[in-house]
Amino acid sequence: MESPARDRAWFIDRVRECQARLRASIRALGVRAEAVDDIAQDVFVLAWQKLVEFDHSGEFGAWVVQIARRLVANERRKEARRNRILAGEVTDLMLRLAPEAEGPLTRLERDEALTALRTCLGELPTHGREMIQWRYFDHLSPGAIAGHLGRPSNYVRQSLLRLRRLLLECVEHRLLSDGR
Amino acid sequence: MTPETGTPDDRPPIEDVLSRFLEGEPEPGDGEALAAAMERNEQLAAEVRRLLAVDDLLRQTHELDPSAFTEALKTRLAAEDDCDDFTRAILDQIPEAGEPPPAAPASTQPSVNPLATPRSAWRFGARLWAFAAAAVLLAVGALWWLAPASTDRGVASQVAWLNNAQNCQWAEGGTPAGGIIPGKVLQLEQGLAELLFHSGVSIVLQGPATLELRSESSVRLLHGRLSARVPEAARGFEVLSPEGKVVDLGTEFGVSVADDGSARVYVFRGEVIAQPAGKSPAGPVSVREQQSAQIGAAGVSLETRGVGAENFVRAIVPPPSIVPRSLTLDFRHAKGGTLQDRAGLGTGLTHRLPGTGQALPLRDTNLRLDTQLGRLELTTTENDLNRQCKVDQGEYVGVLLSDLGFTGTEDFEVTAVFPNTPALGEVDQLGLYAGTRGDKNIRGGLLRPGGKQGIGPSTQFFVRNNGGDDSNLYMVGMVSTGADLVLTLKRVGGKYSLMVENQTTGESTSLSIRHPEFLDGEKGIHVGLFGATPWRNVPRTISVKEFKTTVWTRRYPGS
């Protein structure tokens, strides 16, 4: 890395590659969905400031995940007015577990991970795809979806849980058969 | 892939806890219960992490702008370059939007590096610009403030974006175009617009409404109606109105502002504080779930039995898709189980207009299906719906619209091709009908007007019949014998019309009559074709080449 400009371009390339993994890893620590991107931005800014400390023989993605874990631990300790952690007990436990356990999906580069997920989304039954669309694209709460379907909220939450499990199974199965 | 099956009975309670947790809606005790279960069960712990990870990847998959995250980061890093330690020190003294006054700092956590304390990356840019504004103000004086707001502040200065819209019409200058930056005033003349804030707050604005976007945590509703969903992380979000304000305590609520400036708030979930404007001596009032309150010049009055919930749109639900369902008959094949012709061949038509044709035999001697030519021949009988004359032998054959998904409100259309129309005698008629009974219908087509002796040219007609007598008869034009006609009777937007296309002359005519309100909402509407020779038994044979009925059904997402 000869110059700061070049340095910056290299850094942004790494951000593009590993942002999906970082953001998913932050969420996997029990951070509220709406706070994930804020924390991810903080992580990358911190990583940029501390770039001299990065061992270039190591993996950038794993390094920023470590920074994220420290930031989330800090978040957990402080009494923030806007609490970005869903449940302290869960996040404490997550922080004690090894960072590698989010599954093979988060080890991919962003494009690969999202492509794999899109493929599996395409295999869901229509009603399942619609529900995912409402939840993630239309940002409807389970309560709003339930109101629309005339079903209880718990039905929607359970359906979404089943759909995520199906997607996980599908993606991980694909990655295993691809030898990843 | 097919979804797993499972009943609520065989689902362990931890599944409920987990599903609430994943949706960001944990109940008190859920965190402890989930943590304890994960502690006991390593596999569950791993699964929860993978499910959370896949949840965020799904969110990323559905992002409208896949490069937004990287672009925001680039903006922020560029700001970092411009900021020396002094700048950052100043920045940290500028409160974030929605933060309490300095006397109640958001965090007292000491931090060596100000950036090591997580804070909103998106808000950071706004603060930077506030600092820049202050710096320029010092240099060039207050004139800077008179300059129009810069539009090149980048992603970070936007407080919200338009996330969804339905039938929106914006006033000139009040559109979301150019970015929703602090101070932007949106003027929605009609429709629904959903705004999403970086903090996760979602607002559905119902036109007509005027909304000023003050910051990420504050809006001013000048008039109109909105509903707001505020996640826990964005507690403190406020909606200002001329007579006071509503401060959220992590909830979902609706606010409407009337022309006199008074506001009404309704709480769907959680709790809000309704606070009268400074001039009122009254204090803030807590409004809880399913309660409503009026905020006016006299202060806040609580209505313990909440009113007005139904006036708020809480989410933009995709409109139904319109799916046409059609029945087309070319009369080239006999269809079993349908009205039979004289030889017992099924014509494809399934129903008679109720109250007509009861005296006709099962094998209808007036009908002849010619499958080689692809024609249905109908021989008229002496009858008239006007005054209900001998209608039990009347030929009014067609279909029941509910067989095509009609429920009473959908639009529909029936078309038939009548080649080589015969010469008609006085008050002879043929055409199409729509109705529920022989004495509750509309019909139109060709008619030889009364008073014209003998056979000869016909007139196009369209008429209502409600109670047995024809009324509001509309007649226009003249049609020569032998013309090939395409008749189309349709209901569009609830309004009926009859189109007569003369394929021989190339002319077409659209006929309308006074709206038959007696058919509005009727579920049992039949449509079909008919031929009649009232007052005399002089049968005439009418040939029909094609018959098509379409109902534009509505399909709701998820149904």
XYZ file of C-alpha atoms in Angstrom:
739
model
C 0.000 0.000 0.000
C 2.019 2.912 -1.289
C -0.305 5.877 -0.831
C -3.288 6.803 1.316
C -5.532 7.034 -1.767
C -4.591 3.568 -2.842
C -4.930 2.471 0.723
C -8.461 3.809 0.813
C -9.416 2.010 -2.395
C -8.055 -1.232 -1.006
C -9.985 -0.688 2.216
C -13.267 0.038 0.429
C -12.827 -3.123 -1.633
C -12.480 -5.121 1.581
C -15.593 -3.369 2.948
C -17.541 -4.410 -0.136
C -16.388 -7.988 0.256
C -16.971 -8.505 3.925
C -19.774 -6.130 4.898
C -22.428 -8.831 4.557
C -20.537 -11.106 6.889
C -19.831 -8.314 9.363
C -23.394 -7.086 9.459
C -24.745 -10.626 9.857
C -22.207 -11.299 12.621
C -23.259 -8.181 14.501
C -26.893 -9.244 14.251
C -25.891 -12.722 15.441
C -24.666 -11.151 18.666
C -28.248 -10.205 19.466
C -28.088 -6.603 18.254
C -31.411 -5.081 17.219
C -31.913 -5.356 13.468
C -32.294 -1.586 13.057
C -29.024 -0.889 14.918
C -26.839 -3.322 12.987
C -25.796 -0.960 10.201
C -24.934 1.849 12.602
C -22.615 -0.436 14.532
C -21.151 -1.876 11.320
C -20.309 1.645 10.180
C -18.606 2.343 13.493
C -16.627 -0.869 13.147
C -15.341 0.057 9.698
C -14.400 3.575 10.780
C -12.503 2.143 13.703
C -10.875 -0.439 11.425
C -9.784 2.358 9.081
C -8.236 4.266 11.961
C -6.438 1.192 13.225
C -5.465 -0.187 9.846
C -1.756 -0.075 10.705
C -2.500 -2.668 13.368
C -3.967 -5.090 10.851
C -1.722 -8.019 10.030
C -1.995 -8.218 6.262
C -1.241 -11.910 6.301
C -4.468 -12.395 8.260
C -8.062 -12.308 7.145
C -9.623 -8.855 7.050
C -13.167 -10.172 7.553
C -12.240 -12.006 10.743
C -10.390 -8.936 11.999
C -13.375 -6.594 11.667
C -15.626 -9.197 13.288
C -13.283 -9.088 16.298
C -13.577 -5.303 16.407
C -17.371 -5.667 16.227
C -17.386 -8.036 19.193
C -15.447 -5.502 21.245
C -17.811 -2.713 20.258
C -20.888 -4.770 21.059
C -19.374 -5.774 24.411
C -18.854 -2.070 25.086
C -22.439 -1.397 24.041
C -23.621 -4.087 26.420
C -21.741 -2.550 29.336
C -22.922 0.992 28.945
C -26.381 2.221 29.853
C -27.318 3.630 26.500
C -30.488 5.676 26.293
C -31.167 4.048 22.975
C -30.501 0.455 23.724
C -29.262 -1.348 20.660
C -29.087 -4.771 22.285
C -32.205 -6.949 22.265
C -31.513 -8.837 25.485
C -28.334 -8.450 27.512
C -28.295 -12.059 28.729
C -28.372 -13.400 25.174
C -25.658 -11.057 23.942
C -23.443 -11.953 26.919
C -23.748 -15.595 25.958
C -23.118 -14.904 22.287
C -19.962 -12.983 23.146
C -18.683 -15.956 25.119
C -19.136 -18.291 22.155
C -16.542 -18.551 19.413
C -17.133 -16.113 16.533
C -17.061 -18.852 13.894
C -20.444 -20.365 14.685
C -22.639 -18.302 12.406
C -22.440 -21.014 9.795
C -20.789 -21.225 6.400
C -23.074 -18.570 4.897
C -21.290 -15.743 6.664
C -17.896 -16.895 5.471
C -18.756 -15.994 1.906
C -18.144 -12.710 0.195
C -21.209 -10.465 0.032
C -22.184 -11.194 -3.556
C -21.827 -14.932 -3.097
C -23.811 -14.988 0.124
C -26.650 -12.887 -1.218
C -26.769 -14.856 -4.465
C -26.994 -18.133 -2.551
C -29.792 -16.722 -0.443
C -31.681 -15.398 -3.454
C -31.514 -18.807 -5.127
C -33.023 -20.433 -2.067
C -35.659 -17.708 -1.783
C -36.702 -18.653 -5.291
C -37.356 -22.202 -4.132
C -39.740 -21.215 -1.374
C -43.454 -21.715 -1.937
C -45.229 -18.563 -3.157
C -46.879 -17.749 0.148
C -43.530 -18.060 1.873
C -41.856 -15.723 -0.596
C -44.679 -13.226 -0.129
C -44.291 -13.274 3.611
C -40.523 -12.704 3.338
C -41.211 -9.873 0.912
C -43.645 -8.217 3.316
C -41.260 -8.576 6.232
C -37.992 -7.561 4.584
C -38.920 -5.443 1.606
C -42.153 -3.821 2.760
C -40.856 -3.764 6.350
C -44.221 -4.830 7.711
C -44.205 -5.956 11.324
C -45.513 -9.448 12.131
C -48.564 -7.682 13.582
C -49.231 -5.831 10.330
C -48.831 -9.011 8.283
C -51.113 -10.818 10.704
C -53.730 -8.084 10.333
C -53.517 -8.429 6.595
C -53.869 -12.205 6.647
C -56.478 -12.227 9.380
C -54.267 -14.528 11.467
C -52.695 -14.080 14.917
C -49.250 -12.425 15.175
C -47.808 -15.598 16.621
C -48.762 -17.466 13.481
C -46.755 -14.962 11.424
C -43.757 -15.095 13.758
C -43.728 -18.885 13.699
C -44.087 -18.916 9.920
C -41.157 -16.527 9.566
C -39.103 -18.709 11.892
C -39.877 -21.782 9.777
C -39.034 -19.902 6.597
C -35.668 -18.771 7.946
C -34.897 -22.349 8.956
C -35.777 -23.549 5.478
C -33.533 -20.918 3.945
C -30.678 -21.759 6.271
C -30.995 -25.437 5.494
C -31.150 -24.770 1.776
C -28.172 -22.428 1.696
C -25.986 -24.569 3.919
C -26.866 -27.678 1.970
C -25.887 -25.941 -1.254
C -22.617 -24.723 0.174
C -21.755 -28.158 1.523
C -22.409 -29.777 -1.830
C -20.252 -27.080 -3.432
C -17.469 -28.214 -1.092
C -17.271 -24.995 0.914
C -38.938 -27.107 -0.357
C -42.107 -27.340 1.669
C -42.639 -25.773 5.065
C -42.343 -28.046 8.051
C -45.571 -29.025 9.597
C -46.190 -28.673 13.265
C -49.001 -27.867 15.591
C -48.908 -25.368 18.402
C -49.247 -28.274 20.846
C -46.028 -29.992 19.905
C -44.031 -26.776 19.741
C -41.843 -26.150 22.765
C -42.445 -22.769 24.419
C -38.883 -21.739 23.584
C -39.985 -21.551 19.948
C -42.362 -18.734 20.876
C -39.604 -16.981 22.789
C -37.192 -17.390 19.886
C -39.702 -16.166 17.315
C -40.414 -13.025 19.343
C -36.707 -12.444 19.802
C -35.990 -12.759 16.091
C -38.712 -10.248 15.251
C -37.286 -7.751 17.747
C -40.354 -8.079 19.960
C -39.077 -9.853 23.092
C -41.357 -9.872 26.095
C -40.014 -9.372 29.619
C -38.231 -12.565 30.641
C -37.692 -13.752 27.054
C -34.006 -12.784 27.085
C -33.331 -14.724 30.275
C -35.320 -17.737 29.085
C -33.568 -17.838 25.724
C -30.121 -17.372 27.241
C -30.790 -20.168 29.740
C -32.018 -22.498 27.007
C -28.995 -21.708 24.850
C -26.694 -22.306 27.814
C -28.198 -25.770 28.230
C -28.324 -26.582 24.564
C -25.277 -25.789 22.492
C -27.065 -26.727 19.302
C -29.820 -24.229 19.988
C -27.225 -21.541 20.676
C -25.599 -22.203 17.317
C -28.958 -22.198 15.565
C -30.030 -18.884 17.093
C -26.835 -17.278 15.857
C -27.302 -18.703 12.368
C -30.935 -17.586 12.305
C -29.966 -14.070 13.355
C -27.263 -14.028 10.701
C -29.643 -15.174 7.991
C -32.137 -12.547 9.167
C -29.623 -9.807 8.498
C -28.601 -11.314 5.156
C -32.276 -11.328 4.175
C -32.431 -7.665 5.091
C -29.411 -7.001 2.909
C -30.883 -9.038 0.067
C -33.922 -6.760 0.051
C -32.033 -3.466 0.171
C -33.199 -1.031 -2.479
C -29.719 0.361 -2.989
C -27.054 -2.311 -2.487
C -24.265 0.266 -2.508
C -25.849 2.589 0.100
C -23.898 1.130 2.987
C -20.525 1.475 1.284
C -21.344 4.945 -0.021
C -22.345 6.130 3.447
C -19.115 4.757 4.813
C -17.095 6.519 2.137
C -18.811 9.803 3.027
C -18.037 9.245 6.642
C -14.405 8.351 6.007
C -14.045 11.467 3.870
C -15.409 13.462 6.788
C -12.847 11.774 9.001
C -10.087 13.017 6.735
C -11.349 16.563 7.082
C -11.674 16.450 10.799
C -8.722 17.010 13.061
C -8.946 16.382 16.760
C -10.241 19.904 17.392
C -13.079 19.382 14.949
C -14.038 16.123 16.528
C -13.990 17.678 19.941
C -16.449 20.308 18.703
C -18.571 17.666 17.000
C -18.930 15.768 20.220
C -20.389 18.850 21.836
C -23.121 19.163 19.214
C -26.002 17.049 20.443
C -27.454 14.449 18.188
C -30.967 14.999 16.958
C -33.373 13.960 19.650
C -30.759 13.883 22.407
C -31.728 15.429 25.727
C -30.134 18.730 26.720
C -26.485 18.663 27.851
C -27.595 18.436 31.480
C -28.679 14.871 30.774
C -25.947 13.405 28.571
C -26.752 10.288 26.650
C -23.683 8.541 27.880
C -21.142 9.203 30.558
C -18.925 6.353 29.483
C -15.376 7.658 29.201
C -13.824 6.954 25.866
C -10.311 7.595 24.666
C -11.378 7.761 21.064
C -14.745 9.406 20.532
C -15.423 7.075 17.636
C -14.907 4.027 19.802
C -18.268 4.811 21.347
C -20.862 3.455 18.925
C -23.145 6.114 17.601
C -25.157 6.568 14.503
C -22.970 6.649 11.441
C -25.819 8.194 9.525
C -26.303 10.927 12.115
C -22.595 11.615 12.216
C -22.731 13.333 8.864
C -25.515 15.618 10.031
C -23.452 16.654 12.979
C -20.449 17.265 10.776
C -22.498 19.539 8.601
C -23.809 21.344 11.650
C -20.229 21.966 12.593
C -19.354 23.119 9.102
C -22.296 25.494 9.224
C -21.072 26.905 12.507
C -17.571 27.383 11.097
C -18.814 29.179 8.001
C -21.115 31.280 10.113
C -18.133 32.524 12.066
C -16.321 33.374 8.857
C -18.976 35.089 6.772
C -21.613 36.064 9.279
C -25.281 35.255 9.383
C -25.789 35.650 5.633
C -24.880 31.987 5.237
C -28.136 30.976 6.808
C -30.055 32.784 4.101
C -28.549 30.606 1.411
C -30.683 27.695 0.311
C -29.847 24.382 1.861
C -27.137 22.551 -0.010
C -28.360 19.497 -1.815
C -24.995 17.816 -2.042
C -24.748 16.891 1.562
C -24.715 13.258 0.617
C -26.496 10.268 2.012
C -25.672 11.094 5.596
C -27.779 14.283 5.726
C -30.975 12.595 4.647
C -33.206 11.994 7.619
C -35.574 9.618 5.879
C -36.482 8.213 2.543
C -39.665 7.336 0.733
C -40.027 3.636 1.270
C -43.409 2.927 -0.250
C -46.157 4.868 -1.970
C -49.673 4.217 -3.155
C -51.675 6.508 -5.460
C -49.555 9.454 -4.380
C -50.040 12.925 -5.735
C -47.655 15.559 -4.414
C -48.092 19.310 -4.515
C -45.565 21.183 -6.610
C -42.482 21.796 -4.489
C -43.713 19.358 -1.847
C -42.396 16.160 -3.369
C -39.739 13.968 -1.795
C -37.530 14.569 -4.858
C -34.080 15.909 -4.077
C -33.840 14.051 -0.796
C -35.638 14.289 2.513
C -33.276 16.519 4.421
C -33.966 18.445 7.627
C -36.412 21.250 6.967
C -38.035 19.499 4.002
C -41.788 20.013 3.847
C -43.749 17.270 2.136
C -47.171 18.125 0.764
C -49.134 15.028 -0.080
C -52.348 15.875 -1.864
C -53.656 12.331 -2.013
C -52.584 8.759 -1.517
C -50.367 7.064 1.019
C -46.630 7.560 1.461
C -44.445 5.566 3.803
C -41.318 7.265 5.088
C -38.579 5.264 6.699
C -36.087 6.942 9.001
C -32.551 5.726 9.601
C -33.516 5.161 13.214
C -36.040 2.556 12.109
C -39.070 4.836 12.604
C -41.682 4.308 9.938
C -44.401 6.833 9.147
C -47.404 6.333 6.901
C -48.608 9.739 5.735
C -52.204 9.896 4.504
C -52.990 12.538 1.929
C -54.039 15.303 2.052
C -51.331 16.117 4.567
C -48.394 18.447 5.091
C -45.399 17.214 7.033
C -42.173 18.985 7.882
C -39.169 16.731 8.444
C -37.221 18.435 11.222
C -34.701 15.765 12.090
C -34.347 12.044 12.361
C -36.344 12.119 15.567
C -38.757 14.964 15.015
C -41.445 15.814 12.479
C -44.104 18.493 12.405
C -47.559 17.575 11.118
C -49.134 20.796 9.879
C -52.347 19.176 8.800
C -53.610 15.775 7.844
C -52.998 12.376 9.302
C -50.120 9.991 9.917
C -49.393 6.791 11.747
C -45.956 6.083 13.197
C -44.201 2.904 14.231
C -41.289 3.621 16.513
C -38.892 0.845 17.489
C -37.538 0.773 20.999
C -34.187 2.066 19.764
C -35.817 5.293 18.574
C -37.773 6.148 21.748
C -38.286 9.868 22.037
C -39.434 10.343 18.459
C -41.803 13.314 18.437
C -44.628 14.562 16.256
C -45.191 18.288 16.636
C -48.500 19.932 15.822
C -49.722 23.542 16.082
C -51.258 23.026 19.534
C -48.761 20.638 21.068
C -46.729 17.543 20.497
C -46.720 13.806 20.906
C -43.561 12.179 22.257
C -43.198 8.482 21.728
C -42.147 6.038 24.413
C -41.465 3.144 22.010
C -44.777 2.410 20.391
C -47.173 2.707 17.485
C -49.607 5.579 17.286
C -51.572 7.821 14.946
C -51.843 11.600 14.925
C -54.266 13.770 13.006
C -54.269 17.557 12.809
C -57.517 19.338 11.994
C -57.855 22.627 10.153
C -58.101 24.555 13.453
C -54.699 23.175 14.490
C -56.040 20.844 17.154
C -54.588 17.355 17.129
C -55.831 13.965 18.115
C -53.580 11.073 19.006
C -54.519 7.432 19.179
C -52.148 4.825 20.627
C -52.193 1.395 19.013
C -49.392 -0.076 21.101
C -47.297 1.163 24.015
C -47.490 4.673 25.347
C -46.940 8.272 24.280
C -46.795 11.596 26.062
C -49.165 14.242 24.711
C -47.894 17.678 25.579
C -49.753 20.940 24.953
C -47.912 23.859 23.368
C -45.956 26.222 25.609
C -48.794 28.735 25.867
C -51.056 26.266 27.601
C -50.798 26.058 31.415
C -51.744 22.376 31.288
C -49.016 19.743 31.613
C -48.179 16.614 29.628
C -50.535 13.652 29.709
C -49.648 10.013 29.269
C -51.741 8.255 26.630
C -51.723 4.485 26.748
C -52.642 1.631 24.470
C -56.064 1.974 22.816
C -56.569 5.404 24.360
C -56.925 8.624 22.467
C -56.446 12.231 23.412
C -57.274 15.636 22.003
C -54.536 18.275 22.017
C -56.072 21.716 21.675
C -55.741 25.294 22.865
C -57.174 24.284 26.247
C -54.593 21.573 26.784
C -54.779 17.803 26.507
C -57.992 15.949 27.194
C -57.808 12.209 27.516
C -60.524 10.034 26.078
C -60.371 6.838 28.088
C -62.323 4.955 25.495
C -60.102 5.424 22.484
C -61.800 6.747 19.383
C -60.619 7.174 15.845
C -58.373 4.122 15.425
C -60.131 3.179 12.222
C -59.175 6.492 10.610
C -55.490 5.662 10.506
C -53.756 3.593 7.867
C -51.032 1.691 9.688
C -49.351 0.023 6.742
C -49.470 0.256 2.988
C -50.929 -3.003 1.865
C -50.283 -3.918 -1.754
C -53.425 -3.446 -3.845
C -55.100 -6.574 -5.136
C -54.065 -7.832 -8.515
C -56.838 -8.009 -11.070
C -57.121 -11.424 -12.648
C -59.550 -11.898 -15.538
C -61.501 -15.167 -15.569
C -63.201 -15.934 -18.829
C -65.511 -18.417 -20.459
C -65.292 -18.539 -24.247
C -67.638 -20.572 -26.436
C -66.969 -21.045 -30.149
C -69.832 -23.535 -30.491
C -67.594 -26.058 -32.243
C -67.998 -28.697 -29.549
C -70.917 -29.928 -27.525
C -70.381 -29.528 -23.807
C -71.990 -32.026 -21.473
C -73.885 -30.773 -18.475
C -74.939 -27.514 -20.133
C -78.217 -26.271 -21.639
C -79.180 -28.696 -24.391
C -80.258 -27.978 -27.921
C -83.013 -29.809 -29.729
C -80.706 -32.797 -30.347
C -79.558 -32.985 -26.774
C -76.148 -31.393 -27.483
C -74.765 -29.267 -24.700
C -74.542 -25.675 -25.938
C -71.944 -24.557 -23.400
C -74.374 -22.049 -21.905
C -75.245 -23.056 -18.381
C -78.062 -20.923 -17.023
C -81.277 -19.242 -18.038
C -82.130 -15.841 -16.640
C -84.203 -16.778 -13.555
C -87.914 -16.365 -14.151
C -87.649 -17.132 -17.860
C -87.907 -20.267 -19.979
C -89.534 -22.513 -17.346
C -91.986 -23.820 -19.939
C -89.281 -24.825 -22.409
C -88.339 -28.501 -22.753
C -85.019 -29.885 -21.507
C -84.024 -30.465 -25.109
C -84.792 -26.969 -26.221
C -86.341 -27.075 -29.671
C -85.484 -23.408 -30.180
C -81.760 -24.038 -29.898
C -79.550 -25.721 -32.474
C -75.851 -26.215 -32.085
C -74.003 -26.380 -35.408
C -70.567 -27.624 -34.431
C -69.329 -27.725 -38.030
C -70.018 -24.075 -38.662
C -69.386 -23.080 -35.062
C -72.775 -21.485 -34.601
C -75.588 -21.525 -32.102
C -78.956 -20.857 -33.686
C -81.687 -19.432 -31.492
C -85.263 -19.322 -32.713
C -87.295 -16.624 -31.071
C -90.542 -17.202 -29.254
C -93.437 -14.940 -28.513
C -92.563 -13.183 -25.257
C -91.434 -9.860 -23.859
C -89.719 -8.947 -20.633
C -91.583 -5.672 -20.833
C -94.780 -6.375 -18.883
C -93.496 -9.927 -18.368
C -95.410 -11.321 -21.322
C -95.118 -15.125 -21.697
C -91.594 -15.038 -20.273
C -91.833 -18.687 -19.253
C -91.226 -19.507 -22.903
C -88.635 -16.758 -23.417
C -85.142 -17.606 -24.626
C -82.659 -15.857 -22.289
C -79.676 -18.208 -22.132
C -76.263 -17.545 -20.683
C -74.083 -18.060 -17.645
C -74.020 -17.256 -13.946
C -71.187 -14.831 -13.243
C -70.407 -16.297 -9.831
C -69.158 -19.386 -11.677
C -66.329 -17.124 -12.863
C -65.546 -15.775 -9.404
C -67.991 -12.869 -9.374
C -68.907 -11.817 -5.839
C -71.069 -8.785 -6.556
C -68.511 -6.016 -6.916
C -66.257 -7.021 -9.792
C -66.389 -5.590 -13.268
C -67.408 -7.932 -16.054
C -68.094 -8.108 -19.762
C -70.127 -10.308 -22.058
C -69.600 -10.333 -25.825
C -71.389 -12.164 -28.599
C -70.993 -12.080 -32.369
C -74.267 -12.047 -34.310
C -73.518 -12.606 -38.016
C -76.059 -11.747 -40.683
C -78.699 -10.322 -38.391
C -82.218 -11.178 -39.531
C -84.927 -8.762 -40.601
C -87.042 -7.918 -37.562
C -90.736 -7.134 -37.302
C -92.335 -4.584 -35.004
C -90.855 -4.729 -31.451
C -88.819 -7.827 -32.329
C -85.552 -7.778 -30.461
C -82.269 -9.599 -29.913
C -79.157 -8.946 -27.920
C -77.514 -9.384 -24.544
C -78.761 -9.145 -20.988
C -77.404 -8.855 -17.448
C -79.548 -9.263 -14.386
C -80.748 -11.391 -11.551
C -84.262 -12.164 -12.792
C -86.554 -11.676 -15.746
C -87.954 -8.623 -13.991
C -84.662 -7.247 -12.692
C -82.203 -6.743 -15.498
C -80.854 -4.581 -18.256
C -80.760 -5.658 -21.873
C -79.812 -4.223 -25.200
C -79.037 -4.919 -28.829
C -81.303 -4.591 -31.844
C -84.953 -3.629 -31.787
C -87.480 -2.882 -34.523
C -89.265 0.102 -32.970
C -92.992 -0.131 -32.347
C -95.199 1.708 -34.803
C -93.140 0.586 -37.777
C -95.325 -1.872 -39.582
C -93.817 -4.937 -41.220
C -90.228 -5.980 -41.230
C -87.297 -3.658 -41.878
C -84.281 -1.942 -40.400
C -83.721 -2.006 -36.668
C -82.484 0.403 -34.060
C -79.845 -0.138 -31.399
C -81.382 -0.104 -27.943
C -80.528 -0.369 -24.278
C -83.164 -0.597 -21.547
C -83.694 -1.215 -17.834
C -86.298 -3.477 -16.355
C -86.863 -3.331 -12.619
C -90.179 -4.769 -11.561
C -91.417 -6.094 -14.882
C -91.834 -2.988 -16.993
C -89.168 -1.570 -19.272
C -88.018 1.936 -18.420
C -85.438 4.442 -19.582
C -85.405 2.992 -23.091
C -82.558 4.402 -25.103
C -82.560 3.952 -28.884
C -80.064 5.221 -31.405
C -79.106 4.730 -35.070
C -80.341 2.360 -37.708
C -78.973 -1.060 -38.619
C -79.692 -2.704 -41.939
C -80.740 -6.301 -42.223
C -77.894 -8.718 -42.765
C -75.268 -6.780 -40.819
C -72.645 -8.649 -38.797
C -72.724 -7.281 -35.258
C -70.504 -7.670 -32.229
C -72.380 -6.765 -29.070
C -70.553 -6.143 -25.814
C -72.362 -5.476 -22.569
C -69.966 -4.489 -19.809
C -69.638 -3.101 -16.357
C -66.519 -0.979 -15.814
C -65.996 0.788 -12.502
C -69.548 -0.268 -11.670
C -71.007 1.555 -14.700
C -72.784 -0.271 -17.491
C -72.529 0.301 -21.212
C -73.400 -1.500 -24.402
C -71.118 -1.389 -27.401
C -72.511 -2.251 -30.817
C -69.822 -2.823 -33.417
C -71.174 -3.126 -36.934
C -68.571 -5.176 -38.792
C -70.386 -4.653 -42.076
C -70.200 -0.844 -42.032
C -67.211 -0.474 -39.719
C -69.207 1.773 -37.400
C -69.512 1.326 -33.680
C -71.840 2.868 -31.155
C -71.677 3.002 -27.392
C -74.974 3.142 -25.541
C -75.563 3.973 -21.906
C -78.652 4.214 -19.724
C -79.489 5.525 -16.298
C -77.426 3.460 -13.900
C -79.333 0.318 -12.837
C -78.751 0.783 -9.109
C -80.931 -2.273 -8.460
C -78.066 -4.449 -9.692
C -75.413 -2.850 -7.449
C -73.942 -5.373 -5.055
C -76.061 -8.212 -6.424
C -74.098 -11.447 -6.283
C -76.383 -13.558 -8.468
C -76.048 -11.704 -11.751
C -76.575 -13.738 -14.917
C -75.439 -12.619 -18.357
C -76.366 -14.036 -21.714
C -78.053 -13.607 -25.048
C -81.674 -13.483 -26.068
C -84.091 -13.136 -28.953
C -87.823 -12.362 -28.733
C -90.756 -11.649 -31.029
C -93.336 -10.060 -28.759
C -97.046 -10.040 -29.416
C -97.005 -12.463 -32.285
C -95.795 -15.921 -32.933
C -93.560 -15.221 -35.917
C -90.349 -17.037 -35.089
C -87.085 -15.652 -36.419
C -83.765 -17.438 -36.233
C -80.749 -15.666 -34.850
C -77.259 -17.007 -35.347
C -74.524 -16.545 -32.754
C -70.893 -17.204 -33.667
C -68.950 -16.559 -30.498
C -69.825 -15.941 -26.916
C -67.381 -14.778 -24.282
C -67.808 -13.697 -20.667
C -65.057 -12.247 -18.500
C -65.065 -11.337 -14.825
C -62.163 -9.234 -13.549
C -61.604 -10.894 -10.206
C -59.420 -9.379 -7.523
C -56.700 -11.440 -5.964
C -55.315 -10.181 -2.696
C -51.684 -10.940 -1.836
C -51.540 -13.974 0.391
C -55.014 -15.117 -0.489
